[in-house]
XYZ file of C-alpha atoms in Angstrom:
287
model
C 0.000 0.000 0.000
C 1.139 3.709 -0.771
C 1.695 6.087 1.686
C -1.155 8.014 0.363
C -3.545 5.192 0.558
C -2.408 4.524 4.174
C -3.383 8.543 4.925
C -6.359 8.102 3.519
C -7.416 4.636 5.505
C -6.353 6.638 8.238
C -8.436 9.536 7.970
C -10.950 7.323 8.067
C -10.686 5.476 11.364
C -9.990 9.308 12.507
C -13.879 10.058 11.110
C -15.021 7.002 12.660
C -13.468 7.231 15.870
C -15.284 10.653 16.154
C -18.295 9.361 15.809
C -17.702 6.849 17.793
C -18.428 4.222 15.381
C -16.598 0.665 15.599
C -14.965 -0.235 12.209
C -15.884 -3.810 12.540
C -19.720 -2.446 12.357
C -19.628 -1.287 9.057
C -17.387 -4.096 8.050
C -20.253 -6.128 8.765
C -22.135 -5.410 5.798
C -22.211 -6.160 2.462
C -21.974 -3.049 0.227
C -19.406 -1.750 -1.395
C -17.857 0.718 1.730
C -17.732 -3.084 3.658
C -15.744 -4.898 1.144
C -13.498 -2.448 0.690
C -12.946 -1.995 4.906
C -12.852 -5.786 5.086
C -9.060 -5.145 3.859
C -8.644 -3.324 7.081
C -6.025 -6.219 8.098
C -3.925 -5.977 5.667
C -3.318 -2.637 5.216
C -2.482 -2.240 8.958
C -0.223 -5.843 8.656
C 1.508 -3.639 5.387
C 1.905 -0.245 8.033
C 3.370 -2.981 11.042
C 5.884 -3.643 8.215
C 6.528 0.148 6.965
C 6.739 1.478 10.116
C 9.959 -1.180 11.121
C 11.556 -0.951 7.542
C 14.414 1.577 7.653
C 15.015 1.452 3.865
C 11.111 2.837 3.541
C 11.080 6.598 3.158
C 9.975 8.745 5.717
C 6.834 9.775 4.251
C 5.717 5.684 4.050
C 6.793 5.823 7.781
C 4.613 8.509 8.878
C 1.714 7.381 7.481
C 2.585 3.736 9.023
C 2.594 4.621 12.316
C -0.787 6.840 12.061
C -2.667 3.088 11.698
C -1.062 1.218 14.293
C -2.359 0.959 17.661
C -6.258 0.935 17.245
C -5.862 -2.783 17.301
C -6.543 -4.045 20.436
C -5.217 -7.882 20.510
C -2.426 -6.559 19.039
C -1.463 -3.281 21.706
C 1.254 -4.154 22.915
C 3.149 -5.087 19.814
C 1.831 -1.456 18.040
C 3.120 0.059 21.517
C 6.224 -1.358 20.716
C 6.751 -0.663 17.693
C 5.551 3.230 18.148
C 8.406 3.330 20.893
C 11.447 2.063 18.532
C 10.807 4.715 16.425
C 11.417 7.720 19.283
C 15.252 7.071 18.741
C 17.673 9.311 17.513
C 18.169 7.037 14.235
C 14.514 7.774 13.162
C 13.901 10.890 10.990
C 12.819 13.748 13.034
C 9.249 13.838 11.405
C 8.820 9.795 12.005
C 9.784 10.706 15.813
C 6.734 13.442 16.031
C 4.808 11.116 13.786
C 4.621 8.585 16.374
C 4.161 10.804 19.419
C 0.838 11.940 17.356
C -0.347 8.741 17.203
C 0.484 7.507 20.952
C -1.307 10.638 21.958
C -4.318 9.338 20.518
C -3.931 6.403 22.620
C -5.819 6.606 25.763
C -3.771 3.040 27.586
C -1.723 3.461 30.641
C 1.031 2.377 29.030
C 1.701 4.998 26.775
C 3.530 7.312 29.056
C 6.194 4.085 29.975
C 6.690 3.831 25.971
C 7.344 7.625 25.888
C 9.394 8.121 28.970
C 11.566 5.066 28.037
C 14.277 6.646 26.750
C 14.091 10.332 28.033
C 18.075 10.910 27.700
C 18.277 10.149 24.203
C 15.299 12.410 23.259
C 16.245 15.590 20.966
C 15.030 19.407 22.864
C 12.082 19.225 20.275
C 11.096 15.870 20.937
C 10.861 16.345 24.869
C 8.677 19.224 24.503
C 6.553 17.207 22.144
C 6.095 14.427 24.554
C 5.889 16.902 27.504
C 2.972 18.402 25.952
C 1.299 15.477 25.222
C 1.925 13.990 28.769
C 0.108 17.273 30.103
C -2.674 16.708 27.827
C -4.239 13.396 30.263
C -4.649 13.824 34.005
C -3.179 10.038 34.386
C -0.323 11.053 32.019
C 0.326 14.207 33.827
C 0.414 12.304 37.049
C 2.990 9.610 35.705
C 4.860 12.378 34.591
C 5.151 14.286 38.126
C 5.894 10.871 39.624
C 9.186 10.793 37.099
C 10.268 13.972 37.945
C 10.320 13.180 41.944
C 11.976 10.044 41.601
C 14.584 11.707 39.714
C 14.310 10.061 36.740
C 13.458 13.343 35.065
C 15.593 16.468 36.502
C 13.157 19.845 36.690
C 15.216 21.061 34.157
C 13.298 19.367 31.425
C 10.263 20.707 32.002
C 10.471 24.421 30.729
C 8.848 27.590 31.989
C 5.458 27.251 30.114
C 4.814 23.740 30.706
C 5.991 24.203 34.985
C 2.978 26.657 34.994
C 0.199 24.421 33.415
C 1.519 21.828 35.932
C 1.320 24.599 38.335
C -2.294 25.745 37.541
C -3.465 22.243 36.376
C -6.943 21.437 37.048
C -6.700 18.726 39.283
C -5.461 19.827 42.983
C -3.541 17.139 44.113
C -1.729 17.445 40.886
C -1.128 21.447 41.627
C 0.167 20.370 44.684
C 2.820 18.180 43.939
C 3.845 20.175 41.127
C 4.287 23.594 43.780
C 6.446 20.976 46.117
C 8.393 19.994 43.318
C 9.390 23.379 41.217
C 9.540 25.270 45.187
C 12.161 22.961 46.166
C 14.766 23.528 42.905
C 16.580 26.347 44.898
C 19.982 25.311 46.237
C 19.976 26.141 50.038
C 23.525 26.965 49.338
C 23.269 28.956 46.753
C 20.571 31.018 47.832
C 22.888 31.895 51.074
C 25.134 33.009 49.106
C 22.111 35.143 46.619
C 21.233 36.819 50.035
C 24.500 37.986 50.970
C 25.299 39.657 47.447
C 21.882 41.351 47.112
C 23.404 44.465 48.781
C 25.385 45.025 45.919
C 21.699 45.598 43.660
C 22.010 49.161 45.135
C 25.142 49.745 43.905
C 26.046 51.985 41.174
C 27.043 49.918 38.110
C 29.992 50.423 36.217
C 29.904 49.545 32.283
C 33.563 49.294 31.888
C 34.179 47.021 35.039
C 30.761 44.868 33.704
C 32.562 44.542 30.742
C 35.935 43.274 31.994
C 34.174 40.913 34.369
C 31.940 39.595 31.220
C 35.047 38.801 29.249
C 36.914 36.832 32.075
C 33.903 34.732 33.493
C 30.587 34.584 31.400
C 32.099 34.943 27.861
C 32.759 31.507 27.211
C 29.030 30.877 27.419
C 27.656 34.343 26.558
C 28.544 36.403 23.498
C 27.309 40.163 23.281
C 28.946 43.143 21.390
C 31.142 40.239 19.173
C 33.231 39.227 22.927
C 32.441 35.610 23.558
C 30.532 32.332 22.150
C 26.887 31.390 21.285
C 25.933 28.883 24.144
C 24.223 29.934 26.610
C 21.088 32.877 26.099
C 21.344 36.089 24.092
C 22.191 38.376 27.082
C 20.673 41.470 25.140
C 17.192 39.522 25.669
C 17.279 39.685 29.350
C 17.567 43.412 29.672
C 14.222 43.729 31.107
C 14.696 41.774 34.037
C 14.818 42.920 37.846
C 18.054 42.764 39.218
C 16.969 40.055 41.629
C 16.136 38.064 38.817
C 19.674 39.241 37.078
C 21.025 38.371 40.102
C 19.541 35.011 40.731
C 20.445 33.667 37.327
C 24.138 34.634 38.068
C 24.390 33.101 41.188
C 22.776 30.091 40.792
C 22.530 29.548 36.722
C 21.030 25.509 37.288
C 18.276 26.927 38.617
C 16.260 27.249 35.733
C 17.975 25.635 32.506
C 15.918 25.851 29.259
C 15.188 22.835 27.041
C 17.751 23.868 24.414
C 20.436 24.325 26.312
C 21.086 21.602 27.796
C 23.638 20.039 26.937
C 23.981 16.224 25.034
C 26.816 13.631 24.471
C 26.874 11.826 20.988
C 28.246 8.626 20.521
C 29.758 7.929 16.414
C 29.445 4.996 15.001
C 33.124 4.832 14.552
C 33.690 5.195 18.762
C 34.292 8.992 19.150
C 31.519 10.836 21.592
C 31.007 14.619 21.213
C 29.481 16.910 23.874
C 27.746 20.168 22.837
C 24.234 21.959 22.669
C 21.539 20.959 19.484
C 21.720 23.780 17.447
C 19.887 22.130 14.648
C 17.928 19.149 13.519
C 16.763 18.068 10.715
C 15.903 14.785 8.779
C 19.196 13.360 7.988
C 21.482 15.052 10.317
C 21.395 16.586 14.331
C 24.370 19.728 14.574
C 25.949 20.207 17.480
């Protein structure tokens, strides 16, 4: 079966499932629409195959994975093969392909098949499977109960999605989400925020600034051509408070986004590089 014939089948069981109508129903019958849905095996048999074929383009792979799943003697195995494909092998849009359709899998399981392999998920791909994790009150849960047995640091969960957590319908998961992002201070470091936050009425000095830029942040921060692209565009940050300013300098872990954290790269020939994903695309991940 084409890709475009696998879309189409799909769109289907899409129309059906909002209607809430059971494909085996019309199946049933004997018109013309029945005969034709009575093939229903095989093309999801052909997508099992697609979606576990490397040599199949991406586009064959993406439409694959949209038919797997709705089976239910056959979960697990669709689970399964849904999850193989979240690896950083797979094309990017084969990754977000099979997110999509997990998502539109209400089983418990899903979040375990998602969650699997959190350290070798891409920025974009956490964020994808963050959101999607937010989007079921079960999911959500699973996810909080990650992040407090360490399995997933704070740091992965970025500003926007800490404050659905934090304003989330359900109390109990409100709750556990305040406990959580209340407690990522470092005791330590806050000590030490408290005894520098004299210096916030200070008079600042440009030319000192700039000296003390060049020998400590530069090799993370770059503004006015002095230092390297790593960390955050400094000139972005100019309209926040001095405690904030202050904060970040302090204690910089404190609130890492998504993209810049950083990732370690094994080659195929041995070699491991360690860097930030500065770009991703089909056939290739830049560090």
């Amino acid at each position: 079966y084409s890709a475009e014939q696998m879309q189409a089948f799909g769109r289907l069981l899409e129309a059906l499932a909002s209607r809430k109508t059971a494909l085996t129903r019309l199946a049933a019958g004997d018109d013309a629409l029945a005969r034709m849905l009575q093939r229903a095996p095989a093309i999801v048999a052909a997508a099992r195959e697609t979606v576990s074929d490397r040599m199949k383009s991406p586009t064959q792979q993406v439409a694959a994975a949209g038919l797997l799943g709705r089976d239910e003697p056959r979960r697990k195995e669709d689970l399964d093969l849904l999850a193989t494909l979240l690896s950083p092998q797979a094309p990017a849009e084969v990754q977000r392909a099979a997110v999509t359709a997990l998502a539109k899998l209400a089983y418990a399981e899903v979040p375990e098949r998602l969650l699997k392999n959190w350290p070798t998920h891409s920025p974009a791909l956490r964020l994808s499977i963050i959101d999607v994790l937010l989007g079921r009150e079960a999911w959500a849960a699973e996810l909080l109960g990650r992040i407090e047995n360490a399995q997933i640091t704070i740091a992965d969960i970025d500003a926007a999605n800490r404050n659905r957590l934090l304003k989330h319908a359900k109390e109990e998961l409100r709750t556990r989400a305040g406990k959580l992002f209340s407690t990522n201070a470092n005791p330590d470091r806050q000590k030490i925020i408290e005894d520098y936050r004299a210096t916030l009425s200070l008079k600042g000095d440009a030319k000192s600034g700039a000296a003390a830029f060049a020998r400590a942040c530069a090799t993370c921060h770059k503004i006015d051509g002095v230092g390297l692209e790593i960390g955050p565009d400094l000139r972005a940050l100019s309209d926040l408070s001095g405690v904030s300013l202050l904060t970040s300098i302090l204690d910089p872990n404190r609130a890492v986004e998504p993209h810049y954290v950083a990732y370690l790269c094994t080659l195929t020939d041995g070699r491991q590089i360690h860097g930030l994903i500065s770009a991703e695309t089909t056939a290739s991940i830049t560090l």
